[in-house]
Coordinates of C-alpha atoms in Angstrom, one line a residue:
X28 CA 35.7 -17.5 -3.1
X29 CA 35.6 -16.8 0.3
X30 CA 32.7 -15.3 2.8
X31 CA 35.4 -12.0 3.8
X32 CA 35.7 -10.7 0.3
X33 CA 34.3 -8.1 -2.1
X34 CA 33.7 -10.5 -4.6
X35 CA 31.2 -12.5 -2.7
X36 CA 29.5 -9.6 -0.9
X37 CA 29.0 -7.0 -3.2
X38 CA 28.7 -9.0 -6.4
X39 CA 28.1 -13.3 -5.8
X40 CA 25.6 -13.1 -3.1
X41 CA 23.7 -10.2 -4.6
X42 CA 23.1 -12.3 -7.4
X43 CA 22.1 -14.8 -6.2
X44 CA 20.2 -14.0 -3.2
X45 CA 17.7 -11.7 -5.6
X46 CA 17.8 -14.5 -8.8
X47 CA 16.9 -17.2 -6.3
X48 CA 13.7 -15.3 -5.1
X49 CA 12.8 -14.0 -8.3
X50 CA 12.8 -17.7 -10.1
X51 CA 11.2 -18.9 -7.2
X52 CA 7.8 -16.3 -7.3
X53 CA 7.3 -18.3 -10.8
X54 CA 9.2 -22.1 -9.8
X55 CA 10.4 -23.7 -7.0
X56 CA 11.9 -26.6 -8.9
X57 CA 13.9 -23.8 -10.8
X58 CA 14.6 -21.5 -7.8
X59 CA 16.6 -25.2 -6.1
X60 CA 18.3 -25.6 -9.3
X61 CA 19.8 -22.3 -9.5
X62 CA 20.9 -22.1 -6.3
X63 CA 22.6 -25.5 -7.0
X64 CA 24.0 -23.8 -9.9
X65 CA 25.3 -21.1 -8.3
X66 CA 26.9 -23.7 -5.2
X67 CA 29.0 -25.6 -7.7
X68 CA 30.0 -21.9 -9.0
X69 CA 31.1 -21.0 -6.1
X70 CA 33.2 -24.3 -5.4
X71 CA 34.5 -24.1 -8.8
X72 CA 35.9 -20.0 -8.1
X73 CA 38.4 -21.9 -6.3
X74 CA 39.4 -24.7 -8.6
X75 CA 36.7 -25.5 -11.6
X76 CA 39.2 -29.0 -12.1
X77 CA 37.6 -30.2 -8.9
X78 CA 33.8 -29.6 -10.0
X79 CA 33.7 -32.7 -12.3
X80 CA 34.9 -35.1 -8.8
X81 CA 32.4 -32.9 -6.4
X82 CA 29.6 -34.0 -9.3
X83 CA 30.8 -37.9 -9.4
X84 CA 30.7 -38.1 -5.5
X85 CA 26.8 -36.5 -5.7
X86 CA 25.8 -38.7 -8.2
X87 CA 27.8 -42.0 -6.6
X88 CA 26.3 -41.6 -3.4
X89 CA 22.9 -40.6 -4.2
X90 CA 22.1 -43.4 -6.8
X91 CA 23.9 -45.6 -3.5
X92 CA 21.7 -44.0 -1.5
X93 CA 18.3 -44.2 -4.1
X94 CA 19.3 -48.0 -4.0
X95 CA 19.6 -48.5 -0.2
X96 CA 16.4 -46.6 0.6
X97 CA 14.3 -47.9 -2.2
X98 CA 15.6 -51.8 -1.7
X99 CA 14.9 -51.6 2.0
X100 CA 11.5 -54.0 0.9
X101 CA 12.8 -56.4 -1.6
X102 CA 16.4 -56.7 -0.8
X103 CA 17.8 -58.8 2.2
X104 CA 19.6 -57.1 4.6
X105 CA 23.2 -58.6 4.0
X106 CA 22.9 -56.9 0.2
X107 CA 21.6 -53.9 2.4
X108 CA 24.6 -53.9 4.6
X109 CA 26.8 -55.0 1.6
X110 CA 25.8 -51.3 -0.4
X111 CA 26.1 -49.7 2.2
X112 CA 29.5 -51.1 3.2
X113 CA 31.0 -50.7 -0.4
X114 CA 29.5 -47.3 -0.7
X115 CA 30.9 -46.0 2.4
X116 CA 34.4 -48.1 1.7
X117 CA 34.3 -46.0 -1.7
X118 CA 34.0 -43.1 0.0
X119 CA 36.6 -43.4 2.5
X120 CA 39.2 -44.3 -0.3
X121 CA 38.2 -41.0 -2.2
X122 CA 39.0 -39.4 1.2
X123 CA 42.5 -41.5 1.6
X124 CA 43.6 -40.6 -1.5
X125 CA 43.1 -37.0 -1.8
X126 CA 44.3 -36.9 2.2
X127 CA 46.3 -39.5 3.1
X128 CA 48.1 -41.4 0.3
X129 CA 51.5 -39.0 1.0
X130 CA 51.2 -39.4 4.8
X131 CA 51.1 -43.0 4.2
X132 CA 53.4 -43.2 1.5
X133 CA 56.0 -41.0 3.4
X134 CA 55.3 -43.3 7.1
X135 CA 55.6 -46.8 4.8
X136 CA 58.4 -45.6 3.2
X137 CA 60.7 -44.5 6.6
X138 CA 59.1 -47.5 8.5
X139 CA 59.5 -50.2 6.0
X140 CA 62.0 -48.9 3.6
X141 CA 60.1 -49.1 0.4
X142 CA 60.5 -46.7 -2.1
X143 CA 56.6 -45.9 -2.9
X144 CA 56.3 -43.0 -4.9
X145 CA 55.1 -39.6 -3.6
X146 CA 53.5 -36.7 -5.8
X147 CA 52.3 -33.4 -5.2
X148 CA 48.3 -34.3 -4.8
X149 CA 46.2 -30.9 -4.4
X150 CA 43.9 -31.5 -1.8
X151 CA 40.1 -30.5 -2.7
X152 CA 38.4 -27.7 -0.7
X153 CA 36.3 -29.1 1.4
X154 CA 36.8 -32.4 0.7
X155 CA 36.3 -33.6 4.6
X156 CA 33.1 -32.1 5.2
X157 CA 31.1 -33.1 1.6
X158 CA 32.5 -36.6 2.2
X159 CA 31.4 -36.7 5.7
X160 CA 28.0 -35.6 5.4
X161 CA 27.4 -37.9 2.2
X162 CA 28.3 -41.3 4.4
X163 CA 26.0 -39.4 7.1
X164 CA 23.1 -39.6 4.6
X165 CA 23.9 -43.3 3.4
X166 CA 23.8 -44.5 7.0
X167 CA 20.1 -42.1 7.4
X168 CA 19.3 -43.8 4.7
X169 CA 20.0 -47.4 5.9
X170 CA 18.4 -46.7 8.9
X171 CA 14.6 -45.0 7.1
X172 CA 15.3 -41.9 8.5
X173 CA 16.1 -40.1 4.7
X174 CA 13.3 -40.8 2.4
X175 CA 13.4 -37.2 -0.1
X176 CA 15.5 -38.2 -3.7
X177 CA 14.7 -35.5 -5.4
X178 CA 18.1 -34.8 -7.2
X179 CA 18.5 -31.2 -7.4
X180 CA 17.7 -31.4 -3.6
X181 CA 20.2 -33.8 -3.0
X182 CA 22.7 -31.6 -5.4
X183 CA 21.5 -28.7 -3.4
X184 CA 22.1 -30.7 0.3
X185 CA 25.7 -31.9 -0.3
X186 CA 26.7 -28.6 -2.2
X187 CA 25.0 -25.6 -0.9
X188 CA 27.5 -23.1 -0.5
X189 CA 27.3 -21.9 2.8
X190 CA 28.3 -24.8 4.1
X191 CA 30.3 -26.8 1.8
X192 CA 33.7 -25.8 2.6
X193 CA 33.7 -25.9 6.2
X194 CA 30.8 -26.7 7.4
X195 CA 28.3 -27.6 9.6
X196 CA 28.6 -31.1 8.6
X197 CA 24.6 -31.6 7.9
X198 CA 22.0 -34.8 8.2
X199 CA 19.6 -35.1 5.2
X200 CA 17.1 -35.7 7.9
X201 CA 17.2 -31.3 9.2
X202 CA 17.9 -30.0 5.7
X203 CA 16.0 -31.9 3.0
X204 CA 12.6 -31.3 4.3
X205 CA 13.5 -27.1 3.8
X206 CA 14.6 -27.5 0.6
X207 CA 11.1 -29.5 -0.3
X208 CA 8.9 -26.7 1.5
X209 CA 7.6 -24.2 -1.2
X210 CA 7.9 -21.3 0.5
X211 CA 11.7 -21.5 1.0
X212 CA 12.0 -19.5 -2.2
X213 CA 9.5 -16.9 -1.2
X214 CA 11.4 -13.8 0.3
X215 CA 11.2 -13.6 4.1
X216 CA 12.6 -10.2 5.5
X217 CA 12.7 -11.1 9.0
X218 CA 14.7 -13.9 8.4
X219 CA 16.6 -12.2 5.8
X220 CA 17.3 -9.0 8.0
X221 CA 18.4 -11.2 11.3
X222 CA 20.6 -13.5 8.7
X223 CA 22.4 -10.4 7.8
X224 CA 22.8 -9.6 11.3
X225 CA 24.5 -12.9 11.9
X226 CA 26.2 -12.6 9.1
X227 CA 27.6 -9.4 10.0
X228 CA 28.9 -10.5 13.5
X229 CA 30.6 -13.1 12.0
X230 CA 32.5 -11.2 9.8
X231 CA 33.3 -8.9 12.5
X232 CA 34.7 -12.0 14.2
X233 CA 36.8 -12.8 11.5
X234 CA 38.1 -9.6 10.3
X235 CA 38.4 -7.5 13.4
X236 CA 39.2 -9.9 15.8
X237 CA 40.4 -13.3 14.4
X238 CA 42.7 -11.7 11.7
X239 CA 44.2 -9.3 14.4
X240 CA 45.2 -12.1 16.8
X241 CA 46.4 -14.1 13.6
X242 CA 49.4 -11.2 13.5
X243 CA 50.6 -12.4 17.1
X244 CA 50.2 -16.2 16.7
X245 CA 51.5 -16.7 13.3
X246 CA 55.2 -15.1 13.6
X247 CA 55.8 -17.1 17.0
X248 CA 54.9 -20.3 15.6
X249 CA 56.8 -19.7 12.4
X250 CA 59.8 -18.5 14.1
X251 CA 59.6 -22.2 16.4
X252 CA 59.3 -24.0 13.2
X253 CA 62.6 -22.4 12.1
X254 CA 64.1 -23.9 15.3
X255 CA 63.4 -20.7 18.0
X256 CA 63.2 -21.4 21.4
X257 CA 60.4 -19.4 23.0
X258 CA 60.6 -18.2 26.6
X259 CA 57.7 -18.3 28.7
X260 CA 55.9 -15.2 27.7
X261 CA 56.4 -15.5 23.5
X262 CA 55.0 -18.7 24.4
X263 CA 52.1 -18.0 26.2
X264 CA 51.5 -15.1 23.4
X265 CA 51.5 -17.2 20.5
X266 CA 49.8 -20.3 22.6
X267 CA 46.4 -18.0 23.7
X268 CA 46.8 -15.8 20.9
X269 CA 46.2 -19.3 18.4
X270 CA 43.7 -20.6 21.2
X271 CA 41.6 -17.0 20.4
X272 CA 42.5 -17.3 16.5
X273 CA 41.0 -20.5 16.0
X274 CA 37.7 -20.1 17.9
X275 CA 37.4 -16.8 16.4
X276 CA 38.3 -17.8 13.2
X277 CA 36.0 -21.5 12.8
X278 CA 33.4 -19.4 14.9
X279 CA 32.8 -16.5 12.3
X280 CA 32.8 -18.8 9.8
X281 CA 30.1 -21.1 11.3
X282 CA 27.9 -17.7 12.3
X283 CA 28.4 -16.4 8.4
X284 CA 27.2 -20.0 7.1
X285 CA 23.8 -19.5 9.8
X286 CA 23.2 -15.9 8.9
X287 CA 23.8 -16.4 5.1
X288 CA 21.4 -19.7 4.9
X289 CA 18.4 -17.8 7.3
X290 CA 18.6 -15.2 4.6
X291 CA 17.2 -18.3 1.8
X292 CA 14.7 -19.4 4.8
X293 CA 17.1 -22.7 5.7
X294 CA 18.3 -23.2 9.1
X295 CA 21.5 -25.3 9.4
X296 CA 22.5 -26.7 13.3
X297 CA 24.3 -25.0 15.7
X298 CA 28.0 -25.8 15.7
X299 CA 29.7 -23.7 18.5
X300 CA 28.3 -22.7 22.1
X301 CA 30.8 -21.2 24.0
X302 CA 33.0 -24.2 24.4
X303 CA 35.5 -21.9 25.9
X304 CA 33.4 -21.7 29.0
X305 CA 32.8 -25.4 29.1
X306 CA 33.6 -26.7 33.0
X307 CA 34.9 -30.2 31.6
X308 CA 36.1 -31.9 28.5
X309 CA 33.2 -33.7 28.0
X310 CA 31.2 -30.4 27.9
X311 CA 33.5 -29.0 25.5
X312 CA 33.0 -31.5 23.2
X313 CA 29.2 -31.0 23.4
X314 CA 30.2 -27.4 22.6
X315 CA 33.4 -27.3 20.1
X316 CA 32.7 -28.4 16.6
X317 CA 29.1 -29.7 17.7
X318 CA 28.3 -31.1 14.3
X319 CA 31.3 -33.1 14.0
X320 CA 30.7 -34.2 17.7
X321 CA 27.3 -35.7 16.4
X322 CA 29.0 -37.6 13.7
X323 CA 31.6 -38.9 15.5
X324 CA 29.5 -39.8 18.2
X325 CA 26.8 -41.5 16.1
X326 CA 29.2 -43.1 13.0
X327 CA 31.9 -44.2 14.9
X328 CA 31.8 -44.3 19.2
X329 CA 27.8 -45.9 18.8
X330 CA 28.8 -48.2 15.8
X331 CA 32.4 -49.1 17.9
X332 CA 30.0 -50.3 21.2
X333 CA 29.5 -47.1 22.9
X334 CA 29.4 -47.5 26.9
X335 CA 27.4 -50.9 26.5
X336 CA 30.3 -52.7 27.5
X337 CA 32.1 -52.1 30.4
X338 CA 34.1 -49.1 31.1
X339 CA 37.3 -50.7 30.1
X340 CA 35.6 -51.2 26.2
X341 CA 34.3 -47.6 26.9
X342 CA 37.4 -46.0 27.1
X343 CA 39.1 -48.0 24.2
X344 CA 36.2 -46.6 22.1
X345 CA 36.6 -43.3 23.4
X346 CA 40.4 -43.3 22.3
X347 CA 39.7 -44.6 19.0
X348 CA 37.2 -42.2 17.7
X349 CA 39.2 -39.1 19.0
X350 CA 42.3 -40.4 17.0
X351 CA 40.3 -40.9 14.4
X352 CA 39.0 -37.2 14.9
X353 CA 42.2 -36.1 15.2
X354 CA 43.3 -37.8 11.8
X355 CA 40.1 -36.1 10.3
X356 CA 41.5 -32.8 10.7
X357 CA 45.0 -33.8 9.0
X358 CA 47.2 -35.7 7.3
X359 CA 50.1 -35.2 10.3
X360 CA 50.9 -37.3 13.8
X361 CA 50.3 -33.8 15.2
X362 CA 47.1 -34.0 14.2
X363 CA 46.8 -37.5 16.0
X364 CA 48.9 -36.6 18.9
X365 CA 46.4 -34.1 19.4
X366 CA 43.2 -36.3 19.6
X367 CA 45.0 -39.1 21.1
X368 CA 45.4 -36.2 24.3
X369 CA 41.8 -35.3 23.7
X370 CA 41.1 -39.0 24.5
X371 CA 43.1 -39.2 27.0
X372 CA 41.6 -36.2 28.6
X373 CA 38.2 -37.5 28.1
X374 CA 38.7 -40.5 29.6
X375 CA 40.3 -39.2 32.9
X376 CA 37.2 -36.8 33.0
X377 CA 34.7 -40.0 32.9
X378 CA 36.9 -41.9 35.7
X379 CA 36.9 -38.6 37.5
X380 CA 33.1 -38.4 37.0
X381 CA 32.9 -42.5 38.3
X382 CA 34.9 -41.1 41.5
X383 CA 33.3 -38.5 42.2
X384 CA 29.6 -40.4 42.0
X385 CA 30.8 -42.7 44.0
X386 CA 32.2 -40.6 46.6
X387 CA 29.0 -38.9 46.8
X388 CA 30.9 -35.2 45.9
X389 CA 28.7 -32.5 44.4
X390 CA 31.1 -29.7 43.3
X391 CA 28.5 -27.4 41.6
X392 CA 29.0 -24.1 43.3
X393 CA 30.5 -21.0 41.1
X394 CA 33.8 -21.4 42.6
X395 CA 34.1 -25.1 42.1
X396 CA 33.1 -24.5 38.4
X397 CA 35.3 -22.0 37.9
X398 CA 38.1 -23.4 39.4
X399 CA 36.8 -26.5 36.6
X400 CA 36.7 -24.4 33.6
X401 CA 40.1 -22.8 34.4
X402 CA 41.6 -26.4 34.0
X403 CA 39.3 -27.5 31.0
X404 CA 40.6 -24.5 29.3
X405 CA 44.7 -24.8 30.3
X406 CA 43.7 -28.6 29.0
X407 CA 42.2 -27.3 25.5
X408 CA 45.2 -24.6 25.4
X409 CA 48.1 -27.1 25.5
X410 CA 46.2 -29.0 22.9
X411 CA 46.0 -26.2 20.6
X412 CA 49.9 -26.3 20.8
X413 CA 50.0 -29.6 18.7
X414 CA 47.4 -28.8 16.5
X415 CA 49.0 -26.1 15.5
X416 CA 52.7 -27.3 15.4
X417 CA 54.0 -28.3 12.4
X418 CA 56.3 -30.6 13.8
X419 CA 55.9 -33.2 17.3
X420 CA 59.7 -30.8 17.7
X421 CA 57.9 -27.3 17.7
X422 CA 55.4 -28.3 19.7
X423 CA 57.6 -29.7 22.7
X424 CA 59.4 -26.4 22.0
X425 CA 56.5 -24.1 22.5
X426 CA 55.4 -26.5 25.8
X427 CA 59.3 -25.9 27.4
X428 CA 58.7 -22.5 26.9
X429 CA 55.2 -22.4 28.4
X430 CA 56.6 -24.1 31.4
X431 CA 59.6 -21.8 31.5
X432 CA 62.1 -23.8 31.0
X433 CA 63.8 -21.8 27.6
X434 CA 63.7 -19.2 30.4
X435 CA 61.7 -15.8 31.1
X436 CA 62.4 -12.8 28.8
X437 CA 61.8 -9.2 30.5
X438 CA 61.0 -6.0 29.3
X439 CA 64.2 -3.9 30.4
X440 CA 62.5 -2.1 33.4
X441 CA 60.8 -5.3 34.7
X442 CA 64.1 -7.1 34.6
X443 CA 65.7 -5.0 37.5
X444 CA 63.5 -5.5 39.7
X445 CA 62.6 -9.2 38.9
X446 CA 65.5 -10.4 37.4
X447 CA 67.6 -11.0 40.4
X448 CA 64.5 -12.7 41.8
X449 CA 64.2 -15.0 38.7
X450 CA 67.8 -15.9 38.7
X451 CA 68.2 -17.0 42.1
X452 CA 65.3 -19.3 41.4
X453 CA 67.3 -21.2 38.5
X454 CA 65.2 -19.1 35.5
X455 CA 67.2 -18.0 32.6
X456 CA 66.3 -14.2 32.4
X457 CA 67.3 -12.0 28.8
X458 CA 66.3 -8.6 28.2
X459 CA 63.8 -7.2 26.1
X460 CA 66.2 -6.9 23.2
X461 CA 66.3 -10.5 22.7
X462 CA 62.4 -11.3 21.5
X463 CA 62.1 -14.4 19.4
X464 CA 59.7 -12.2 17.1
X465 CA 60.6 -8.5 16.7
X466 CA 58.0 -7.9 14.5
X467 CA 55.3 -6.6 17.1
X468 CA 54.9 -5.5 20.8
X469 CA 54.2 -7.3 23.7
X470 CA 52.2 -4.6 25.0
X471 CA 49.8 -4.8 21.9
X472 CA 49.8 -8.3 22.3
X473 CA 48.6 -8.6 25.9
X474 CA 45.9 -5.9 24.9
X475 CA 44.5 -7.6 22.1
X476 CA 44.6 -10.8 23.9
X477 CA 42.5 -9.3 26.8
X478 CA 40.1 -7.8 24.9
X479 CA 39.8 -11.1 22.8
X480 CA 39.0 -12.7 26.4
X481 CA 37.0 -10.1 27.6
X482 CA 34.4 -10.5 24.3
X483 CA 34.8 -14.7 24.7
X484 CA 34.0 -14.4 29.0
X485 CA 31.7 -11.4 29.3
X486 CA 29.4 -11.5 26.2
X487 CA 27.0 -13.5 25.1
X488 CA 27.6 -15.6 22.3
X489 CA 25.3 -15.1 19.0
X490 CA 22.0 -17.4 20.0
X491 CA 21.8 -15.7 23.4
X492 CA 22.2 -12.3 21.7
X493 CA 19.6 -12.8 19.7
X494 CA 17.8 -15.0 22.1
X495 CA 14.0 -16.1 21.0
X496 CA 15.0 -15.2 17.5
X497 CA 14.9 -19.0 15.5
X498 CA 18.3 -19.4 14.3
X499 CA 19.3 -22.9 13.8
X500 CA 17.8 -26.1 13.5
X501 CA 16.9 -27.6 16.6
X502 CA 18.5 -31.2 17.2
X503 CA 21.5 -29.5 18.6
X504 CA 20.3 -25.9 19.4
X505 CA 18.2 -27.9 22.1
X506 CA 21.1 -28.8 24.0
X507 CA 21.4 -27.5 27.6
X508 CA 22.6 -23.1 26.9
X509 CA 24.7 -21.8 29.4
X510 CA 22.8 -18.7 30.8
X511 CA 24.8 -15.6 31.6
X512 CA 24.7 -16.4 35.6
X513 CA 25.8 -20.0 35.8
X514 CA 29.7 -18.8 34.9
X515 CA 30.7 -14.8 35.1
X516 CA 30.0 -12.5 38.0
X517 CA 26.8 -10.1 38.0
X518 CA 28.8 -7.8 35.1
X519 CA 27.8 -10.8 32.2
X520 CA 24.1 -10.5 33.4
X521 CA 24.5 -6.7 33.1
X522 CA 26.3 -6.7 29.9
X523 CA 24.1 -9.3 28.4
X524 CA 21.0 -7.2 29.2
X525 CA 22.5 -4.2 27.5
X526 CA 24.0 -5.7 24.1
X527 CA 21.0 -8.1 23.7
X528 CA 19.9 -7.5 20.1
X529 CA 16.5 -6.3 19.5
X530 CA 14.8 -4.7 16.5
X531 CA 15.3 -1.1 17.0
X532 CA 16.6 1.8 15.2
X533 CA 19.6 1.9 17.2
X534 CA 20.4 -1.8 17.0
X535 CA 20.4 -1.4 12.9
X536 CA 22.4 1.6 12.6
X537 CA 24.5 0.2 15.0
X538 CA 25.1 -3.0 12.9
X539 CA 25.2 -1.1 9.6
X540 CA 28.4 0.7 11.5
X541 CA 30.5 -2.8 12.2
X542 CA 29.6 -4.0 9.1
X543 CA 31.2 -0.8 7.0
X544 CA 34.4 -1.2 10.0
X545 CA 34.5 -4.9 8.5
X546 CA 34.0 -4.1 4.8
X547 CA 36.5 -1.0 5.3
X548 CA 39.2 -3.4 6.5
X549 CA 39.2 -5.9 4.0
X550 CA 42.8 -5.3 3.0
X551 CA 43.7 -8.7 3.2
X552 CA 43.0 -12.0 1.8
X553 CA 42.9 -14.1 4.6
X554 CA 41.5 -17.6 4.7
X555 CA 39.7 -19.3 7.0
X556 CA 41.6 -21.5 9.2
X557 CA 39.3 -25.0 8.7
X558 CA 39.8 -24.7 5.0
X559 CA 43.2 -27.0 5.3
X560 CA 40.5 -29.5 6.7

């Protein structure tokens, strides 16, 4: 079932939304377990085979867990560390199997020349994120900081269906206590009316915007897997258009999860904050995907040594976790090409960091930062070109043709007056009648593309919208918020004045307006992109 349908809005979250605060006037124990109930529902809509194995990993990892926590006085700490080792171990091979056997199998097999089997294994929604957050909470629990077993809580933190297919990944530590507080099932209508707010922008994100620029990334792509050879502005379409897509796309999703969970009086963590204007790598990171940033950061970089040990160990850790990130997101050397480059990236941004220290350079005025994010973001674009590519071959493909080297193609009135130009200069110039995709217009596509960056550069993102309004938990919502100054010219200030969401008349009718646009243009069943994760 997914957030952008008619099933889930008009009919599943109805349901359960008005049963979960009617139980709860008479129980609170009742009100968790329905919504429980209605979580593994909603994760069975998709495939009820894969119920029985989201059940067995709950009940695994919470009686690990119940043994962990409650033996931390009268077991030793090698048996300690020994549960916890197996548990996670246990976990991890769930994850391998389900994820990785056929990568394996296939990379064994061409490497080694075995003949190991390979079958067609279906890979269970979500599979990535409930895994994730379950070793989260055994390592919380090795460490004191998770001390609520209540069961149907647990049930309710691993399986709560606004974030169990793609997240936030969640610590036990920033949901459990909600779940326990009794008036979480008591009906709160300011949280409920700015939860549908949130909601509603992100499906505005996802239908209007994210499913719009799908139409110009997805045919260029495809057409480069089928061997194409894109010139330097199908390219640069299908390269920003995915770049747009995917932030878009994970974006909604992440606001529809916030604004769906404030509506039951739970606040999950902030996941996104404009990583687009991030002036470095290492801010993007603190800004992209925060919640998986926090894991990786905590349950594998920390664990691995961290910085304690001389830059050289620094860097090797930095590498390791980001191709292990990048192997998180798929079972593909794209996948860990494309971390590998995020590692390499990060560490040339802590060298340049050492240098510049050291050379006593500030570099904090608009111009300088500008001139940063410009190449953070060219950085983050050419990345996006092998996380998207199916193949190592497509992606070099789409890279020639970014650099120009498949050559330029022209719209027919451009080409007289810049072809001659172009040619002298070694560029191999066609016409307009020879488009790798015929199937839309360039014109659309650069306005589509500009309005996308327009909305990313110029507005505020959600939690400045609705600055002062409590939307998220507050580990990672207290992290440093860009304010509209720091990047854009005096416009963003304006703009951010005037859209700014308040509780007014106006506001609501004009919210009530997007979201019948949004509902009225669900003509499509379009997944969200993090759901292959």
């Amino acid at each position: 079932m997914l957030f952008n349908s008619y099933s889930f809005i008009l009919v599943f979250f109805p349901i359960v939304f008005f049963g979960y605060f009617s139980i709860g006037k008479h129980s609170h124990a009742l009100a968790s377990l329905w919504l429980a109930a209605a979580s593994l529902f909603f994760y069975g809509w998709w495939d009820a085979r894969f119920v029985g194995l989201l059940l067995g990993s709950i009940v695994f990892n919470y009686c690990a867990g119940y043994l962990i926590g409650h033996g931390a006085t009268h077991q030793s700490v090698r048996l300690r560390i020994l549960l916890l080792t197996s548990a996670i171990a246990a976990n991890l091979l769930l994850l391998s199997y389900f994820k990785y056997a056929n990568f394996f199998a296939e990379n064994l097999n061409h490497l080694a020349g075995t003949r190991l089997p390979i079958g067609e294994v279906v890979l269970p929604l979500g599979i990535s994120f409930f895994t994730f957050t379950q070793i989260a909470f055994l390592v919380d629990t090795y460490q004191s900081k998770s001390k609520e077993y209540n069961f149907v809580h647990y049930t309710l933190f691993v399986t709560y269906f606004p974030h169990l297919i793609a997240g936030p990944i969640l610590h036990h530590r920033e949901i459990m206590p909600q779940f326990a507080n009794r008036s979480a099932c008591h009906i709160n209508w300011d949280n409920a009316t700015i939860g549908m707010t949130v909601f509603v922008l992100g499906l505005a994100k996802k239908v209007l915007i994210a499913d719009s620029l799908a139409d110009f990334s997805t045919p260029i792509f495809d057409a480069v897997k089928a061997g194409g050879q894109p010139m330097l502005f199908e390219a640069w379409i299908g390269a920003l258009a995915y770049t747009l897509q995917l932030y878009f796309d994970f974006s909604a999703y992440s606001d529809m999860a916030i604004g769906l969970s404030l509506m039951f009086n739970v606040r999950l963590p902030m996941n996104f904050n404009s990583p687009y204007k991030a002036a470095s790598i290492i801010e993007f990171w603190k800004r992209w995907h925060m919640t998986l940033s926090r894991f990786l950061r905590n349950y594998v970089y920390i664990p691995l040594g961290g910085n304690r040990s001389g830059k050289a160990r620094r860097y090797l850790n930095l590498m390791i976790t980001m191709l292990l990130g990048g192997l998180w997101h798929g079972a593909s050397w794209t996948f860990v090409l494309w971390g590998g480059l995020h590692g390499i990236y990060l560490i040339v941004n802590y060298a340049w960091r050492g240098f510049k220290q050291r050379m006593g350079w500030r570099g904090t005025g608009r111009l300088a930062r500008f001139a940063a994010a410009a190449l953070t973001f060219l950085a983050v674009v050419v990345g996006w070109v092998l996380f998207r590519a199916d193949s190592f071959s497509s992606a070099m493909a789409m890279l020639r043709g970014m650099a120009g080297m498949n050559g330029v193609s022209l719209p027919v009135a451009l080409e007289v007056q810049l072809g001659e130009y172009l040619a002298q200069h070694d560029w191999i110039v066609f016409s307009g009648s020879h488009p790798l995709v015929s199937s839309f217009s360039t014109l659309n596509a650069v306005i589509i593309l500009t309005l996308g960056f327009a909305i990313l550069w110029l507005l505020p993102n959600v939690p400045q919208l609705l600055q002062g309004y409590r939307l998220v938990s507050e580990e990672l919502q207290e992290r440093r918020q860009l304010t509209p100054s720091e990047f854009s010219p005096p416009i963003q200030h304006r703009l951010f004045q005037y859209v700014r969401w308040q509780p007014t008349t106006s506001r609501a009718w004009a919210t009530g307006l997007l979201f019948a646009i949004a509902l009225m243009s669900l003509t499509r069943v379009s997944e969200f992109l993090y759901f292959q994760f």
